[in-house]
Coordinates of N, CA and C in Angstrom, one line a residue:
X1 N -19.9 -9.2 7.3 CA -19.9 -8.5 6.0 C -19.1 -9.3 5.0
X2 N -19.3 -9.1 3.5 CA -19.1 -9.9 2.8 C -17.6 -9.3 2.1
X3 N -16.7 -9.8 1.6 CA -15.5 -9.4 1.3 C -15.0 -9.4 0.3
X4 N -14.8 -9.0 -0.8 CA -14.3 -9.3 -2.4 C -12.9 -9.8 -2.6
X5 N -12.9 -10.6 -3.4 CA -11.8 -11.3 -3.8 C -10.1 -10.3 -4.3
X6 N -9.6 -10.3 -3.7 CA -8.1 -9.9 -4.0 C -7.2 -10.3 -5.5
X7 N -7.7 -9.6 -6.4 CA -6.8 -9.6 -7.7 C -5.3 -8.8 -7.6
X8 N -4.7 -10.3 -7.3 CA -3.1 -9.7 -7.1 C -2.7 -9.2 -8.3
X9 N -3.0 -10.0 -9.7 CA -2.5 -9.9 -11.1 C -2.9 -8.1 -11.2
X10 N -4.1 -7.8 -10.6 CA -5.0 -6.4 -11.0 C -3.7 -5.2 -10.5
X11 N -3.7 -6.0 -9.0 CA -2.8 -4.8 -8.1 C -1.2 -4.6 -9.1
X12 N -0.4 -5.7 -9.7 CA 0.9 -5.7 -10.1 C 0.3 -4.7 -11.4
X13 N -0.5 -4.8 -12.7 CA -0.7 -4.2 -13.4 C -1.2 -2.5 -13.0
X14 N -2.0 -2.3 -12.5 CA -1.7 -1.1 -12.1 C -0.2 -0.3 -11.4
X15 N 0.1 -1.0 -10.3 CA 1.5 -0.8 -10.1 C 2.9 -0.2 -11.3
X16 N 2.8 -1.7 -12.2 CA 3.4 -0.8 -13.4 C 2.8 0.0 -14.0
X17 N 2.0 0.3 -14.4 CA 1.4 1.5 -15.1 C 1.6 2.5 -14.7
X18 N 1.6 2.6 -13.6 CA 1.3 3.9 -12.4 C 2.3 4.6 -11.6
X19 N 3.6 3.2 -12.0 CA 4.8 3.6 -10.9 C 5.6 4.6 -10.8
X20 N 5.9 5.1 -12.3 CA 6.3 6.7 -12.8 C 5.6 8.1 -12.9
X21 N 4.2 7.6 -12.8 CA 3.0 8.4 -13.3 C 2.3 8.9 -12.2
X22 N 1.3 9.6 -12.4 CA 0.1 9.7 -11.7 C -1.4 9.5 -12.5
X23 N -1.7 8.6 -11.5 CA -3.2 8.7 -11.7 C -4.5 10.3 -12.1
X24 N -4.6 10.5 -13.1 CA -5.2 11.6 -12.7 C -6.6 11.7 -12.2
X25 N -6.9 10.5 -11.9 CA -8.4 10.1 -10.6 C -8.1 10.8 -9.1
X26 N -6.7 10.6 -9.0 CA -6.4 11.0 -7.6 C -5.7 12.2 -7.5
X27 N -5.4 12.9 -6.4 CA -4.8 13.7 -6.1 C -3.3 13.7 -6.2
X28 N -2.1 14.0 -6.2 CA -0.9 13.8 -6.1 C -0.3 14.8 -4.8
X29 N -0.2 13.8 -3.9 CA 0.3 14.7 -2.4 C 2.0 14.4 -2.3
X30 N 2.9 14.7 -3.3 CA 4.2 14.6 -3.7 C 4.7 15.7 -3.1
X31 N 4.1 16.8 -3.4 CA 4.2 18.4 -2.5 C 4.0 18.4 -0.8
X32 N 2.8 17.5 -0.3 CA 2.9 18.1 0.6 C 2.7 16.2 1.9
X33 N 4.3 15.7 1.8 CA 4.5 15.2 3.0 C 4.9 13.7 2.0
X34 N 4.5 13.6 0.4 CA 4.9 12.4 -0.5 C 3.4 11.5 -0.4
X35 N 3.4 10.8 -1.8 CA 2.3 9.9 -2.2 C 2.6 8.7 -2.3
X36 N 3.3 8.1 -0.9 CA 3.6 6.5 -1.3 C 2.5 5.8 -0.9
X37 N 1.5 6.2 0.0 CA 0.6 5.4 0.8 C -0.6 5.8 -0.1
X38 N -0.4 7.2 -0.6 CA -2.0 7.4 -1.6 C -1.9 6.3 -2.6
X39 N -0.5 6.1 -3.7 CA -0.2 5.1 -4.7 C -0.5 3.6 -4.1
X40 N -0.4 2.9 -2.7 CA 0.0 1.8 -2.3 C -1.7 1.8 -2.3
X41 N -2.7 2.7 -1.7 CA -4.3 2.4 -1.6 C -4.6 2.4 -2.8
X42 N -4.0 3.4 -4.1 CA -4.8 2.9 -5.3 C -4.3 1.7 -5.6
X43 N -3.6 0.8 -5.5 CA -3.0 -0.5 -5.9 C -4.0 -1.1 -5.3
X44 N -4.1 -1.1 -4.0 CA -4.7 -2.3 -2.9 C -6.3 -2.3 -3.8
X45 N -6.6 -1.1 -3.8 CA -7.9 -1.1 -4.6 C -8.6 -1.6 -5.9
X46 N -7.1 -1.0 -6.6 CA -7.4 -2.0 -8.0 C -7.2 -3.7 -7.6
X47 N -6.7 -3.9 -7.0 CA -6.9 -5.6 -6.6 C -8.5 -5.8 -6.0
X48 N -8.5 -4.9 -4.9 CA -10.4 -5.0 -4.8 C -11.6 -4.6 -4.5
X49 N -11.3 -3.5 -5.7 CA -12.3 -2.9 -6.3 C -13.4 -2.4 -5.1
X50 N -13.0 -2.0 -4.2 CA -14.3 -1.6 -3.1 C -14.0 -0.5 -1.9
X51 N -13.9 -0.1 -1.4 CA -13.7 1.0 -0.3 C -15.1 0.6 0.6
X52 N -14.4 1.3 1.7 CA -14.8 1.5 3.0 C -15.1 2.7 3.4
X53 N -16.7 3.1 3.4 CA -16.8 4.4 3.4 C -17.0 5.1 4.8
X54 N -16.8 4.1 5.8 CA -17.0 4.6 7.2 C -16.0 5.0 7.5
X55 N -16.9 6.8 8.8 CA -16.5 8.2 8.8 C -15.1 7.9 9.1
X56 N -15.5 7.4 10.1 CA -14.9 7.1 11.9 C -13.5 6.0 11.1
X57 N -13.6 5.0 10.6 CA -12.9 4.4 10.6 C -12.1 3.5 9.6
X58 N -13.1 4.3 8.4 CA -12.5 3.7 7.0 C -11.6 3.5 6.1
X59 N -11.6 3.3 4.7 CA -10.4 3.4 4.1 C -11.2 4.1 2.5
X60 N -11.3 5.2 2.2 CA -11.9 5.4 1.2 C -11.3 6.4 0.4
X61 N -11.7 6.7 -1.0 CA -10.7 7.9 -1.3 C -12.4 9.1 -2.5
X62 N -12.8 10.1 -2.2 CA -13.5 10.4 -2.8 C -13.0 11.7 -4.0
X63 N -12.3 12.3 -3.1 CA -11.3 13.1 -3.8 C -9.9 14.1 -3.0
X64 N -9.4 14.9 -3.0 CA -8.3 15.0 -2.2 C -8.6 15.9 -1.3
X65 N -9.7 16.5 -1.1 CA -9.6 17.0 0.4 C -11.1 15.8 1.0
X66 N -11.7 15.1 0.5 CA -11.9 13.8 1.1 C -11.8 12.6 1.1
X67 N -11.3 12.1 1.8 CA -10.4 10.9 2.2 C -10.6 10.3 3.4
X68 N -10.2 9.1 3.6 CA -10.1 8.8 5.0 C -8.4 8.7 5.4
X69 N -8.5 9.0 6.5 CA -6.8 9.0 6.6 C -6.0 8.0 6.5
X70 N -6.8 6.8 6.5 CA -6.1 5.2 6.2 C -5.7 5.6 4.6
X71 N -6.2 6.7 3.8 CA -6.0 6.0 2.4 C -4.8 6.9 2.2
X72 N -3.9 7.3 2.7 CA -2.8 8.5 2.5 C -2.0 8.4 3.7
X73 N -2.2 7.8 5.3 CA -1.5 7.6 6.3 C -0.8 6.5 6.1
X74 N 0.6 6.7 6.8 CA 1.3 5.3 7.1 C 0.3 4.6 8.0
X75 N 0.7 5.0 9.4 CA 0.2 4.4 10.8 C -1.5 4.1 10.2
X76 N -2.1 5.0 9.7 CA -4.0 4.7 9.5 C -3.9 3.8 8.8
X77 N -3.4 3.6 7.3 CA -3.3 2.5 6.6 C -3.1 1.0 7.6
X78 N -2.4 1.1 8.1 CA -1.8 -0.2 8.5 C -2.7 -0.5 9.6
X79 N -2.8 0.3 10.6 CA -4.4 0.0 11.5 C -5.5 -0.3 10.8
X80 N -6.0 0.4 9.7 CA -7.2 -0.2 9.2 C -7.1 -1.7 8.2
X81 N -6.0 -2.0 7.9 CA -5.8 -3.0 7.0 C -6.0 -3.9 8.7
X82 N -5.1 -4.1 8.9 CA -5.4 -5.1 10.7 C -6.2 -5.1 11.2
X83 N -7.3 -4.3 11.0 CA -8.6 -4.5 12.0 C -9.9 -4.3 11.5
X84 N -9.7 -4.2 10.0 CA -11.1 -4.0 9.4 C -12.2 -5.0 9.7
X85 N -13.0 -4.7 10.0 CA -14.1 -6.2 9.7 C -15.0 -6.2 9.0
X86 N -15.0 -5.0 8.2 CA -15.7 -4.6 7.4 C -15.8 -5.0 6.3
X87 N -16.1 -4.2 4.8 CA -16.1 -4.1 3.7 C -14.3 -3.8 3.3
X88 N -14.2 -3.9 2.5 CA -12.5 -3.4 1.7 C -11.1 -4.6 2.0
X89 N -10.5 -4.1 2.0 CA -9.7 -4.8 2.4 C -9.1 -5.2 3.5
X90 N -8.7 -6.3 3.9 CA -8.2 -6.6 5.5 C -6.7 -7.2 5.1
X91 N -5.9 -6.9 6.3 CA -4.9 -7.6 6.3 C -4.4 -8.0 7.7
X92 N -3.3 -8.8 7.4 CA -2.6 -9.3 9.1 C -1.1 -9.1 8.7
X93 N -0.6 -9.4 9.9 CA 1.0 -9.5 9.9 C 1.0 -10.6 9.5
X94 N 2.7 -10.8 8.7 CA 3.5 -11.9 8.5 C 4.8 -11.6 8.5
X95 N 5.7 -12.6 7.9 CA 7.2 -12.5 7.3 C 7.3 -12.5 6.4
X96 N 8.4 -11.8 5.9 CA 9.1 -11.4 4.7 C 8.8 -12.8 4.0
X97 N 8.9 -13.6 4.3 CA 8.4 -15.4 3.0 C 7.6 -15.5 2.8
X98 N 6.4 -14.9 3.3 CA 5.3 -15.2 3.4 C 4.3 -14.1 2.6
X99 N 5.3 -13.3 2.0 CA 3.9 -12.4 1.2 C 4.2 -12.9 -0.5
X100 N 3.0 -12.0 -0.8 CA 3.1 -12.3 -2.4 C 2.9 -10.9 -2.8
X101 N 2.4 -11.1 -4.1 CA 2.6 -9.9 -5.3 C 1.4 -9.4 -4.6
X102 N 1.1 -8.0 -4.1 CA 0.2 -7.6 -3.9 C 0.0 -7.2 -2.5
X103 N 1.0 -7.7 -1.6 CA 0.9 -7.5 -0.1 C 1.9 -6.3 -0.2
X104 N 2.0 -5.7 1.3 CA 2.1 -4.7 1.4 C 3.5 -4.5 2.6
X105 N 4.6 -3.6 2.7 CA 5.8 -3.8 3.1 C 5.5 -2.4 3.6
X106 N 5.9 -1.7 5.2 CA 5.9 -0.4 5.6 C 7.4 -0.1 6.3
X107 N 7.9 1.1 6.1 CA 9.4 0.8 6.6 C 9.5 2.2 7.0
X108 N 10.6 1.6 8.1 CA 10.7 2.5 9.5 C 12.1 3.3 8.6
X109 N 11.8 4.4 8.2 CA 13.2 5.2 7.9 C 14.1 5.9 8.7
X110 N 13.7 6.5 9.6 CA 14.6 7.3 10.6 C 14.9 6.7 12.1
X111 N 14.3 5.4 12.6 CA 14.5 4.5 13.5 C 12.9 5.4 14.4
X112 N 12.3 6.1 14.2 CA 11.7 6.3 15.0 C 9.9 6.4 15.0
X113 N 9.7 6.1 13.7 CA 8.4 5.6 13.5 C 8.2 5.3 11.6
X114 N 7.1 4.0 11.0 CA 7.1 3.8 10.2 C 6.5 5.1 9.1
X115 N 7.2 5.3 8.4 CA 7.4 6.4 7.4 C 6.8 6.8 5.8
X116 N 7.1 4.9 5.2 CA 7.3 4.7 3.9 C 6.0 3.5 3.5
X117 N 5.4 3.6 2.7 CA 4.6 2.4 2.0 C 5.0 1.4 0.5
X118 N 5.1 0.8 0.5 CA 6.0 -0.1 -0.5 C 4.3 -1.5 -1.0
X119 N 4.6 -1.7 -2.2 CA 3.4 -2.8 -2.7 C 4.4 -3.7 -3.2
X120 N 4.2 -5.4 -3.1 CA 5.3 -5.8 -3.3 C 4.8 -6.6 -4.6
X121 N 5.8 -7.0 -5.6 CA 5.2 -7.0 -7.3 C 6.3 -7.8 -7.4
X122 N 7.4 -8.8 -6.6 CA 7.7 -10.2 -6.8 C 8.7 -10.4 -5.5
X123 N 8.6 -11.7 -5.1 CA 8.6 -12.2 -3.7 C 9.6 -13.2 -4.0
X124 N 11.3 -12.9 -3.6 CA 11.9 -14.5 -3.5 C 11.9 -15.2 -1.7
X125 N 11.5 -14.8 -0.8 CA 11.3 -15.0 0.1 C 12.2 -14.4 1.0
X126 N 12.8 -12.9 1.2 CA 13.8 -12.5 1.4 C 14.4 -10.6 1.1
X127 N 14.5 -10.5 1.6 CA 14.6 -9.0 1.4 C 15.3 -8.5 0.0
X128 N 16.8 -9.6 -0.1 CA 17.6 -9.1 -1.8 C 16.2 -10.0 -2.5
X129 N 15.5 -10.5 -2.5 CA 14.9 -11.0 -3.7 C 13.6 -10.5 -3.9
X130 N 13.3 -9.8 -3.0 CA 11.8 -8.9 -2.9 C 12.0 -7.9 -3.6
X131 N 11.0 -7.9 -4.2 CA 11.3 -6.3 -5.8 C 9.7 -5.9 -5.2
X132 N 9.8 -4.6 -4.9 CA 8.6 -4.0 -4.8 C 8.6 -2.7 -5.7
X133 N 7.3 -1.9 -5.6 CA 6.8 -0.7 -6.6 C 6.6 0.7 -5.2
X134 N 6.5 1.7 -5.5 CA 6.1 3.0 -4.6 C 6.2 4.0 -5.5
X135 N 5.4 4.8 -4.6 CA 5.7 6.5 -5.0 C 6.7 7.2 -4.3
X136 N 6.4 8.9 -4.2 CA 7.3 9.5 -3.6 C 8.6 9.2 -3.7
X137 N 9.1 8.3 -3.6 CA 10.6 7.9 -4.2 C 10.2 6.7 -5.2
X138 N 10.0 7.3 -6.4 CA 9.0 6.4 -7.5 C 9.8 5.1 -8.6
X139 N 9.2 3.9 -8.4 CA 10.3 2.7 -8.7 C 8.6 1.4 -8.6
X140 N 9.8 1.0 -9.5 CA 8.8 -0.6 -10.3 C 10.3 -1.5 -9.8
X141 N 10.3 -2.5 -9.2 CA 11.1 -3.2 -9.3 C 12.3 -3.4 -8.4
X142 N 12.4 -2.5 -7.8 CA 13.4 -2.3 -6.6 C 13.6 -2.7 -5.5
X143 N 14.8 -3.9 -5.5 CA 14.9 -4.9 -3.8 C 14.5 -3.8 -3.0
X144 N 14.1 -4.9 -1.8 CA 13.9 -4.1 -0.9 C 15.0 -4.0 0.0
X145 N 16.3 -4.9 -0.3 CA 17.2 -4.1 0.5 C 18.3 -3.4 -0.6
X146 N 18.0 -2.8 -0.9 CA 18.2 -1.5 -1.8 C 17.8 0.1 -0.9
X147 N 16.9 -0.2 0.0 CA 16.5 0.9 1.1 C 17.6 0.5 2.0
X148 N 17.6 1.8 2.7 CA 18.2 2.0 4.0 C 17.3 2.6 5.0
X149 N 17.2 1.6 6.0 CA 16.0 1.4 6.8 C 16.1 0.7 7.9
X150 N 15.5 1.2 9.4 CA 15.9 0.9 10.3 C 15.0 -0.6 11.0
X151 N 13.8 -0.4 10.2 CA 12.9 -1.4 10.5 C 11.7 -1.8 9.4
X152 N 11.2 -3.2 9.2 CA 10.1 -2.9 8.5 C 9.0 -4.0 8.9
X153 N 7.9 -3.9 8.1 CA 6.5 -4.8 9.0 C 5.6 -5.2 7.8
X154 N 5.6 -6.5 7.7 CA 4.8 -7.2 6.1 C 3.4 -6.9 6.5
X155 N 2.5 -6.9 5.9 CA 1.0 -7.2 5.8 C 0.7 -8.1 4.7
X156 N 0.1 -9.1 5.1 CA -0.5 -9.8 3.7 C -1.8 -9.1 3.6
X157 N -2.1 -9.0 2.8 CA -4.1 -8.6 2.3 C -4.6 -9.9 2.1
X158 N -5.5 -10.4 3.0 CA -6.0 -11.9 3.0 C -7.3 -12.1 2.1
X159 N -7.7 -11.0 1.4 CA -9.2 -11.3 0.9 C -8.9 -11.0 -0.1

């Protein structure tokens, strides 16, 4: 399958736009459980522009009671970025030096499973110099060691 090009500049501009706000395309799940991973898939999306509309195992957003659970889950997000082979977006692991504007940061808040979705919007190769965007605790610009957090896990988006 064929795979669309990743506009990082796309993903950082929506990000600011969006970081205080809500989209009113989407649903806002702030009420029930926080919207950092709904905000992180509209980001990934405005970089490329495509969804994945399979049942079983996609990443899609049609409206807020249909979805796939990658586009709103910590843990589904991050399995489906890792293993897509599909259409949308794919990603892999890396290290914190290794991502850029547009890749994706997940963090373990309570030591006992990954909790939080973060898009990252400028990279010094390093945690104090990594400024990322999110919802649910809503921010454009904030190190990432500014959290307190027990663990965390890069994805780059490779396409």
């Amino acid at each position: 399958m064929s795979r669309g090009n990743y506009d990082r500049q796309m993903v950082y501009e929506y990000a600011k736009k969006w970081a205080y706000g809500r989209n009113p395309k989407y649903y806002n799940y702030d009420l029930i459980g926080g919207d950092c991973t709904n905000f992180i898939s509209q980001c990934i999306f405005a970089g490329i522009n495509q969804m994945n509309y399979n049942r079983n195992n996609g990443w899609y957003y049609i409206n807020g009671n249909d979805k796939s659970p990658s586009w709103t889950g910590v843990e589904f997000l991050y399995k489906f970025l890792i293993s897509n082979n599909g259409v949308g977006p794919h990603g892999k692991i890396t290290t914190i030096d290794k991502l850029e504007i547009g890749d994706i940061i997940q963090l373990n808040l309570d030591g006992t499973k990954f909790s939080h979705s973060l898009v990252v919007i400028q990279n010094s190769k390093n945690e104090d110099g990594t400024l990322i965007s999110a919802h649910s605790f809503d921010t454009f610009g904030k190190r990432l060691s500014d959290y307190n957090y027990y663990d965390y896990r890069c994805i780059h988006i490779d396409n």
